C-alpha cells in the first residue's frame, strides 16, 4: 500500500526556440502603377506586417497594410522604393524585433505623342485634318494656327482641331 505523499514527480523541459520568419518582396511596374506582393514563411505564426510603403526620393508617397496590391496614379519614368516594415517576437524575453526590406523600381516612360496633318492647299484656302498618335492620351490640341512661312507670323487660328479650314488672302502669302 502506497501513500501519495511517498512519491513525487519532477519534469524538466525546455521550449524549442521559435523560428525567425522570412519575408520576401516582389514588385513590378507599368507607366503609372507599381504592383507588389509580400511573401513570407512564418511557421510559428509570430509575424506581423506593419506596413508597406512606396517612397520617392526617401519621402513616403502612400502606404498600405495589405500583403499584395498596387500603388496607382504615380509619375511615369520615376524611381520609387517599395518598403515593407514587419515585426516578430521570439518569445525569449526580449521586445519585438522590427525589420524592413525594400526594393527599388522605376515606372515605365509614357510614349510621346506624334502629330501630323493632311491638308489641301489652293489659292483661296488651306484645309485639312490632324493626325494624332497619342497612345497614353497625354496631349490636348487647343488650336491649329496658320503661320506665314517667311517670318512665322500668325495669320489665323482655329479651335476646330479635328477638321480645319483657313481662307487665304493674297496679302498673307
JSON list of C-alpha atoms in Angstrom, two decimals:
[
{"chain": "A", "resi": 1, "resn": "UNK", "atom": "CA", "xyz": [0.00, 0.00, 0.00]},
{"chain": "A", "resi": 2, "resn": "UNK", "atom": "CA", "xyz": [1.45, 3.31, -1.21]},
{"chain": "A", "resi": 3, "resn": "UNK", "atom": "CA", "xyz": [0.70, 6.73, 0.05]},
{"chain": "A", "resi": 4, "resn": "UNK", "atom": "CA", "xyz": [0.62, 9.69, -2.36]},
{"chain": "A", "resi": 5, "resn": "UNK", "atom": "CA", "xyz": [3.00, 11.55, -0.11]},
{"chain": "A", "resi": 6, "resn": "UNK", "atom": "CA", "xyz": [5.69, 8.94, -0.60]},
{"chain": "A", "resi": 7, "resn": "UNK", "atom": "CA", "xyz": [6.25, 9.83, -4.29]},
{"chain": "A", "resi": 8, "resn": "UNK", "atom": "CA", "xyz": [6.83, 12.95, -6.28]},
{"chain": "A", "resi": 9, "resn": "UNK", "atom": "CA", "xyz": [7.48, 13.61, -9.94]},
{"chain": "A", "resi": 10, "resn": "UNK", "atom": "CA", "xyz": [9.59, 16.30, -11.38]},
{"chain": "A", "resi": 11, "resn": "UNK", "atom": "CA", "xyz": [9.67, 17.28, -15.01]},
{"chain": "A", "resi": 12, "resn": "UNK", "atom": "CA", "xyz": [12.29, 19.36, -16.63]},
{"chain": "A", "resi": 13, "resn": "UNK", "atom": "CA", "xyz": [11.62, 20.70, -20.07]},
{"chain": "A", "resi": 14, "resn": "UNK", "atom": "CA", "xyz": [12.91, 23.31, -22.38]},
{"chain": "A", "resi": 15, "resn": "UNK", "atom": "CA", "xyz": [10.82, 25.05, -25.02]},
{"chain": "A", "resi": 16, "resn": "UNK", "atom": "CA", "xyz": [12.17, 24.91, -28.51]},
{"chain": "A", "resi": 17, "resn": "UNK", "atom": "CA", "xyz": [13.24, 28.26, -29.87]},
{"chain": "A", "resi": 18, "resn": "UNK", "atom": "CA", "xyz": [10.85, 29.92, -32.28]},
{"chain": "A", "resi": 19, "resn": "UNK", "atom": "CA", "xyz": [11.93, 30.22, -35.90]},
{"chain": "A", "resi": 20, "resn": "UNK", "atom": "CA", "xyz": [12.72, 33.63, -37.29]},
{"chain": "A", "resi": 21, "resn": "UNK", "atom": "CA", "xyz": [10.17, 34.28, -40.05]},
{"chain": "A", "resi": 22, "resn": "UNK", "atom": "CA", "xyz": [11.38, 35.10, -43.54]},
{"chain": "A", "resi": 23, "resn": "UNK", "atom": "CA", "xyz": [9.88, 37.88, -45.66]},
{"chain": "A", "resi": 24, "resn": "UNK", "atom": "CA", "xyz": [10.25, 38.45, -49.41]},
{"chain": "A", "resi": 25, "resn": "UNK", "atom": "CA", "xyz": [9.02, 41.18, -51.71]},
{"chain": "A", "resi": 26, "resn": "UNK", "atom": "CA", "xyz": [8.15, 41.07, -55.41]},
{"chain": "A", "resi": 27, "resn": "UNK", "atom": "CA", "xyz": [7.49, 44.28, -57.36]},
{"chain": "A", "resi": 28, "resn": "UNK", "atom": "CA", "xyz": [6.57, 45.19, -60.93]},
{"chain": "A", "resi": 29, "resn": "UNK", "atom": "CA", "xyz": [5.65, 48.44, -62.62]},
{"chain": "A", "resi": 30, "resn": "UNK", "atom": "CA", "xyz": [3.94, 49.88, -65.64]},
{"chain": "A", "resi": 31, "resn": "UNK", "atom": "CA", "xyz": [3.70, 53.55, -66.60]},
{"chain": "A", "resi": 32, "resn": "UNK", "atom": "CA", "xyz": [1.80, 54.88, -63.57]},
{"chain": "A", "resi": 33, "resn": "UNK", "atom": "CA", "xyz": [1.38, 51.88, -61.22]},
{"chain": "A", "resi": 34, "resn": "UNK", "atom": "CA", "xyz": [3.67, 49.80, -59.01]},
{"chain": "A", "resi": 35, "resn": "UNK", "atom": "CA", "xyz": [2.38, 46.35, -58.02]},
{"chain": "A", "resi": 36, "resn": "UNK", "atom": "CA", "xyz": [3.75, 44.50, -55.01]},
{"chain": "A", "resi": 37, "resn": "UNK", "atom": "CA", "xyz": [3.42, 41.12, -53.30]},
{"chain": "A", "resi": 38, "resn": "UNK", "atom": "CA", "xyz": [4.80, 40.36, -49.83]},
{"chain": "A", "resi": 39, "resn": "UNK", "atom": "CA", "xyz": [5.66, 36.68, -49.36]},
{"chain": "A", "resi": 40, "resn": "UNK", "atom": "CA", "xyz": [6.57, 35.13, -46.05]},
{"chain": "A", "resi": 41, "resn": "UNK", "atom": "CA", "xyz": [7.35, 31.92, -44.25]},
{"chain": "A", "resi": 42, "resn": "UNK", "atom": "CA", "xyz": [6.16, 32.04, -40.65]},
{"chain": "A", "resi": 43, "resn": "UNK", "atom": "CA", "xyz": [5.95, 28.53, -39.20]},
{"chain": "A", "resi": 44, "resn": "UNK", "atom": "CA", "xyz": [5.34, 29.78, -35.65]},
{"chain": "A", "resi": 45, "resn": "UNK", "atom": "CA", "xyz": [2.80, 32.45, -36.68]},
{"chain": "A", "resi": 46, "resn": "UNK", "atom": "CA", "xyz": [4.63, 35.27, -34.94]},
{"chain": "A", "resi": 47, "resn": "UNK", "atom": "CA", "xyz": [5.00, 37.67, -37.88]},
{"chain": "A", "resi": 48, "resn": "UNK", "atom": "CA", "xyz": [3.16, 40.99, -38.25]},
{"chain": "A", "resi": 49, "resn": "UNK", "atom": "CA", "xyz": [3.42, 43.02, -41.43]},
{"chain": "A", "resi": 50, "resn": "UNK", "atom": "CA", "xyz": [3.20, 46.55, -40.06]},
{"chain": "A", "resi": 51, "resn": "UNK", "atom": "CA", "xyz": [3.05, 48.49, -43.33]},
{"chain": "A", "resi": 52, "resn": "UNK", "atom": "CA", "xyz": [4.01, 48.58, -46.98]},
{"chain": "A", "resi": 53, "resn": "UNK", "atom": "CA", "xyz": [5.10, 52.00, -48.22]},
{"chain": "A", "resi": 54, "resn": "UNK", "atom": "CA", "xyz": [6.10, 53.49, -51.53]},
{"chain": "A", "resi": 55, "resn": "UNK", "atom": "CA", "xyz": [8.73, 56.21, -51.35]},
{"chain": "A", "resi": 56, "resn": "UNK", "atom": "CA", "xyz": [10.06, 58.72, -53.86]},
{"chain": "A", "resi": 57, "resn": "UNK", "atom": "CA", "xyz": [13.38, 60.37, -53.03]},
{"chain": "A", "resi": 58, "resn": "UNK", "atom": "CA", "xyz": [13.09, 59.00, -49.47]},
{"chain": "A", "resi": 59, "resn": "UNK", "atom": "CA", "xyz": [9.66, 60.54, -48.86]},
{"chain": "A", "resi": 60, "resn": "UNK", "atom": "CA", "xyz": [6.56, 58.42, -48.32]},
{"chain": "A", "resi": 61, "resn": "UNK", "atom": "CA", "xyz": [4.09, 58.80, -51.20]},
{"chain": "A", "resi": 62, "resn": "UNK", "atom": "CA", "xyz": [1.45, 56.48, -49.72]},
{"chain": "A", "resi": 63, "resn": "UNK", "atom": "CA", "xyz": [1.17, 53.27, -47.70]},
{"chain": "A", "resi": 64, "resn": "UNK", "atom": "CA", "xyz": [-0.88, 50.12, -47.34]},
{"chain": "A", "resi": 65, "resn": "UNK", "atom": "CA", "xyz": [-1.32, 47.32, -44.82]},
{"chain": "A", "resi": 66, "resn": "UNK", "atom": "CA", "xyz": [-2.14, 44.54, -47.29]},
{"chain": "A", "resi": 67, "resn": "UNK", "atom": "CA", "xyz": [0.23, 41.77, -48.39]},
{"chain": "A", "resi": 68, "resn": "UNK", "atom": "CA", "xyz": [-0.46, 42.40, -52.06]},
{"chain": "A", "resi": 69, "resn": "UNK", "atom": "CA", "xyz": [-1.75, 45.27, -54.09]},
{"chain": "A", "resi": 70, "resn": "UNK", "atom": "CA", "xyz": [-0.76, 48.27, -56.13]},
{"chain": "A", "resi": 71, "resn": "UNK", "atom": "CA", "xyz": [0.14, 51.90, -55.77]},
{"chain": "A", "resi": 72, "resn": "UNK", "atom": "CA", "xyz": [-1.57, 53.88, -58.52]},
{"chain": "A", "resi": 73, "resn": "UNK", "atom": "CA", "xyz": [-1.51, 57.38, -60.05]},
{"chain": "A", "resi": 74, "resn": "UNK", "atom": "CA", "xyz": [2.28, 57.58, -59.81]},
{"chain": "A", "resi": 75, "resn": "UNK", "atom": "CA", "xyz": [4.62, 59.56, -62.02]},
{"chain": "A", "resi": 76, "resn": "UNK", "atom": "CA", "xyz": [5.92, 57.83, -65.13]},
{"chain": "A", "resi": 77, "resn": "UNK", "atom": "CA", "xyz": [9.62, 57.16, -65.70]},
{"chain": "A", "resi": 78, "resn": "UNK", "atom": "CA", "xyz": [10.33, 57.72, -61.99]},
{"chain": "A", "resi": 79, "resn": "UNK", "atom": "CA", "xyz": [12.35, 55.68, -59.49]},
{"chain": "A", "resi": 80, "resn": "UNK", "atom": "CA", "xyz": [10.43, 54.51, -56.42]},
{"chain": "A", "resi": 81, "resn": "UNK", "atom": "CA", "xyz": [11.25, 52.34, -53.42]},
{"chain": "A", "resi": 82, "resn": "UNK", "atom": "CA", "xyz": [8.73, 49.84, -52.03]},
{"chain": "A", "resi": 83, "resn": "UNK", "atom": "CA", "xyz": [9.47, 49.27, -48.34]},
{"chain": "A", "resi": 84, "resn": "UNK", "atom": "CA", "xyz": [7.95, 46.63, -46.05]},
{"chain": "A", "resi": 85, "resn": "UNK", "atom": "CA", "xyz": [8.17, 47.08, -42.28]},
{"chain": "A", "resi": 86, "resn": "UNK", "atom": "CA", "xyz": [7.48, 43.95, -40.25]},
{"chain": "A", "resi": 87, "resn": "UNK", "atom": "CA", "xyz": [7.92, 42.71, -36.70]},
{"chain": "A", "resi": 88, "resn": "UNK", "atom": "CA", "xyz": [8.04, 39.48, -34.75]},
{"chain": "A", "resi": 89, "resn": "UNK", "atom": "CA", "xyz": [8.64, 38.31, -31.17]},
{"chain": "A", "resi": 90, "resn": "UNK", "atom": "CA", "xyz": [10.70, 35.19, -30.49]},
{"chain": "A", "resi": 91, "resn": "UNK", "atom": "CA", "xyz": [9.18, 34.87, -27.01]},
{"chain": "A", "resi": 92, "resn": "UNK", "atom": "CA", "xyz": [12.64, 34.98, -25.50]},
{"chain": "A", "resi": 93, "resn": "UNK", "atom": "CA", "xyz": [12.02, 37.75, -23.01]},
{"chain": "A", "resi": 94, "resn": "UNK", "atom": "CA", "xyz": [13.12, 40.46, -25.40]},
{"chain": "A", "resi": 95, "resn": "UNK", "atom": "CA", "xyz": [10.96, 43.05, -27.12]},
{"chain": "A", "resi": 96, "resn": "UNK", "atom": "CA", "xyz": [9.56, 42.78, -30.64]},
{"chain": "A", "resi": 97, "resn": "UNK", "atom": "CA", "xyz": [12.14, 42.76, -33.39]},
{"chain": "A", "resi": 98, "resn": "UNK", "atom": "CA", "xyz": [11.32, 45.29, -36.15]},
{"chain": "A", "resi": 99, "resn": "UNK", "atom": "CA", "xyz": [12.91, 44.88, -39.58]},
{"chain": "A", "resi": 100, "resn": "UNK", "atom": "CA", "xyz": [12.44, 46.22, -43.09]},
{"chain": "A", "resi": 101, "resn": "UNK", "atom": "CA", "xyz": [13.05, 45.02, -46.61]},
{"chain": "A", "resi": 102, "resn": "UNK", "atom": "CA", "xyz": [12.81, 47.15, -49.72]},
{"chain": "A", "resi": 103, "resn": "UNK", "atom": "CA", "xyz": [13.18, 47.09, -53.48]},
{"chain": "A", "resi": 104, "resn": "UNK", "atom": "CA", "xyz": [13.69, 49.90, -55.95]},
{"chain": "A", "resi": 105, "resn": "UNK", "atom": "CA", "xyz": [11.70, 50.03, -59.17]},
{"chain": "A", "resi": 106, "resn": "UNK", "atom": "CA", "xyz": [11.24, 52.57, -61.95]},
{"chain": "A", "resi": 107, "resn": "UNK", "atom": "CA", "xyz": [7.90, 53.18, -63.60]},
{"chain": "A", "resi": 108, "resn": "UNK", "atom": "CA", "xyz": [7.94, 52.99, -67.37]},
{"chain": "A", "resi": 109, "resn": "UNK", "atom": "CA", "xyz": [8.05, 56.11, -69.51]},
{"chain": "A", "resi": 110, "resn": "UNK", "atom": "CA", "xyz": [4.97, 57.42, -71.25]},
{"chain": "A", "resi": 111, "resn": "UNK", "atom": "CA", "xyz": [5.09, 57.46, -75.04]},
{"chain": "A", "resi": 112, "resn": "UNK", "atom": "CA", "xyz": [5.42, 60.92, -76.50]},
{"chain": "A", "resi": 113, "resn": "UNK", "atom": "CA", "xyz": [2.57, 61.78, -78.84]},
{"chain": "A", "resi": 114, "resn": "UNK", "atom": "CA", "xyz": [3.24, 62.49, -82.50]},
{"chain": "A", "resi": 115, "resn": "UNK", "atom": "CA", "xyz": [1.32, 64.94, -84.64]},
{"chain": "A", "resi": 116, "resn": "UNK", "atom": "CA", "xyz": [0.90, 65.31, -88.33]},
{"chain": "A", "resi": 117, "resn": "UNK", "atom": "CA", "xyz": [-1.73, 66.61, -90.70]},
{"chain": "A", "resi": 118, "resn": "UNK", "atom": "CA", "xyz": [-3.27, 66.08, -94.08]},
{"chain": "A", "resi": 119, "resn": "UNK", "atom": "CA", "xyz": [-4.03, 69.26, -95.94]},
{"chain": "A", "resi": 120, "resn": "UNK", "atom": "CA", "xyz": [-5.25, 70.63, -99.22]},
{"chain": "A", "resi": 121, "resn": "UNK", "atom": "CA", "xyz": [-3.88, 73.91, -100.49]},
{"chain": "A", "resi": 122, "resn": "UNK", "atom": "CA", "xyz": [-5.46, 76.17, -103.06]},
{"chain": "A", "resi": 123, "resn": "UNK", "atom": "CA", "xyz": [-5.14, 79.84, -103.88]},
{"chain": "A", "resi": 124, "resn": "UNK", "atom": "CA", "xyz": [-8.14, 80.62, -101.68]},
{"chain": "A", "resi": 125, "resn": "UNK", "atom": "CA", "xyz": [-8.00, 78.08, -98.83]},
{"chain": "A", "resi": 126, "resn": "UNK", "atom": "CA", "xyz": [-5.91, 75.78, -96.65]},
{"chain": "A", "resi": 127, "resn": "UNK", "atom": "CA", "xyz": [-7.97, 72.94, -95.20]},
{"chain": "A", "resi": 128, "resn": "UNK", "atom": "CA", "xyz": [-7.18, 69.63, -93.62]},
{"chain": "A", "resi": 129, "resn": "UNK", "atom": "CA", "xyz": [-7.25, 67.36, -90.62]},
{"chain": "A", "resi": 130, "resn": "UNK", "atom": "CA", "xyz": [-4.87, 66.45, -87.80]},
{"chain": "A", "resi": 131, "resn": "UNK", "atom": "CA", "xyz": [-3.29, 63.03, -87.40]},
{"chain": "A", "resi": 132, "resn": "UNK", "atom": "CA", "xyz": [-2.59, 62.44, -83.71]},
{"chain": "A", "resi": 133, "resn": "UNK", "atom": "CA", "xyz": [-0.87, 59.35, -82.38]},
{"chain": "A", "resi": 134, "resn": "UNK", "atom": "CA", "xyz": [-1.21, 59.61, -78.60]},
{"chain": "A", "resi": 135, "resn": "UNK", "atom": "CA", "xyz": [-1.05, 56.12, -77.08]},
{"chain": "A", "resi": 136, "resn": "UNK", "atom": "CA", "xyz": [-1.07, 57.36, -73.48]},
{"chain": "A", "resi": 137, "resn": "UNK", "atom": "CA", "xyz": [-3.61, 60.13, -74.00]},
{"chain": "A", "resi": 138, "resn": "UNK", "atom": "CA", "xyz": [-1.39, 62.82, -72.55]},
{"chain": "A", "resi": 139, "resn": "UNK", "atom": "CA", "xyz": [-1.98, 65.60, -75.06]},
{"chain": "A", "resi": 140, "resn": "UNK", "atom": "CA", "xyz": [-4.75, 68.02, -75.82]},
{"chain": "A", "resi": 141, "resn": "UNK", "atom": "CA", "xyz": [-4.80, 70.04, -79.02]},
{"chain": "A", "resi": 142, "resn": "UNK", "atom": "CA", "xyz": [-6.09, 73.51, -78.26]},
{"chain": "A", "resi": 143, "resn": "UNK", "atom": "CA", "xyz": [-5.85, 75.19, -81.66]},
{"chain": "A", "resi": 144, "resn": "UNK", "atom": "CA", "xyz": [-4.47, 74.97, -85.17]},
{"chain": "A", "resi": 145, "resn": "UNK", "atom": "CA", "xyz": [-2.54, 78.02, -86.31]},
{"chain": "A", "resi": 146, "resn": "UNK", "atom": "CA", "xyz": [-1.76, 79.22, -89.83]},
{"chain": "A", "resi": 147, "resn": "UNK", "atom": "CA", "xyz": [1.65, 80.90, -89.94]},
{"chain": "A", "resi": 148, "resn": "UNK", "atom": "CA", "xyz": [3.31, 82.89, -92.72]},
{"chain": "A", "resi": 149, "resn": "UNK", "atom": "CA", "xyz": [6.31, 80.87, -93.89]},
{"chain": "A", "resi": 150, "resn": "UNK", "atom": "CA", "xyz": [8.59, 83.89, -94.38]},
{"chain": "A", "resi": 151, "resn": "UNK", "atom": "CA", "xyz": [8.59, 85.01, -90.75]},
{"chain": "A", "resi": 152, "resn": "UNK", "atom": "CA", "xyz": [6.28, 82.61, -88.81]},
{"chain": "A", "resi": 153, "resn": "UNK", "atom": "CA", "xyz": [3.84, 85.45, -88.22]},
{"chain": "A", "resi": 154, "resn": "UNK", "atom": "CA", "xyz": [0.42, 84.28, -87.08]},
{"chain": "A", "resi": 155, "resn": "UNK", "atom": "CA", "xyz": [-2.10, 84.66, -89.88]},
{"chain": "A", "resi": 156, "resn": "UNK", "atom": "CA", "xyz": [-5.09, 82.88, -88.39]},
{"chain": "A", "resi": 157, "resn": "UNK", "atom": "CA", "xyz": [-6.06, 80.39, -85.71]},
{"chain": "A", "resi": 158, "resn": "UNK", "atom": "CA", "xyz": [-8.96, 78.00, -85.21]},
{"chain": "A", "resi": 159, "resn": "UNK", "atom": "CA", "xyz": [-10.27, 75.98, -82.28]},
{"chain": "A", "resi": 160, "resn": "UNK", "atom": "CA", "xyz": [-11.71, 73.42, -84.73]},
{"chain": "A", "resi": 161, "resn": "UNK", "atom": "CA", "xyz": [-8.90, 70.91, -84.38]},
{"chain": "A", "resi": 162, "resn": "UNK", "atom": "CA", "xyz": [-10.39, 67.78, -85.99]},
{"chain": "A", "resi": 163, "resn": "UNK", "atom": "CA", "xyz": [-11.11, 69.43, -89.35]},
{"chain": "A", "resi": 164, "resn": "UNK", "atom": "CA", "xyz": [-9.71, 72.88, -90.05]},
{"chain": "A", "resi": 165, "resn": "UNK", "atom": "CA", "xyz": [-10.03, 75.42, -92.82]},
{"chain": "A", "resi": 166, "resn": "UNK", "atom": "CA", "xyz": [-8.39, 78.81, -93.35]},
{"chain": "A", "resi": 167, "resn": "UNK", "atom": "CA", "xyz": [-9.22, 81.36, -96.01]},
{"chain": "A", "resi": 168, "resn": "UNK", "atom": "CA", "xyz": [-6.06, 82.59, -97.70]},
{"chain": "A", "resi": 169, "resn": "UNK", "atom": "CA", "xyz": [-5.89, 86.23, -98.78]},
{"chain": "A", "resi": 170, "resn": "UNK", "atom": "CA", "xyz": [-3.35, 87.44, -101.35]},
{"chain": "A", "resi": 171, "resn": "UNK", "atom": "CA", "xyz": [-1.64, 89.80, -98.88]},
{"chain": "A", "resi": 172, "resn": "UNK", "atom": "CA", "xyz": [-0.91, 86.96, -96.38]},
{"chain": "A", "resi": 173, "resn": "UNK", "atom": "CA", "xyz": [1.37, 84.84, -98.58]}
]
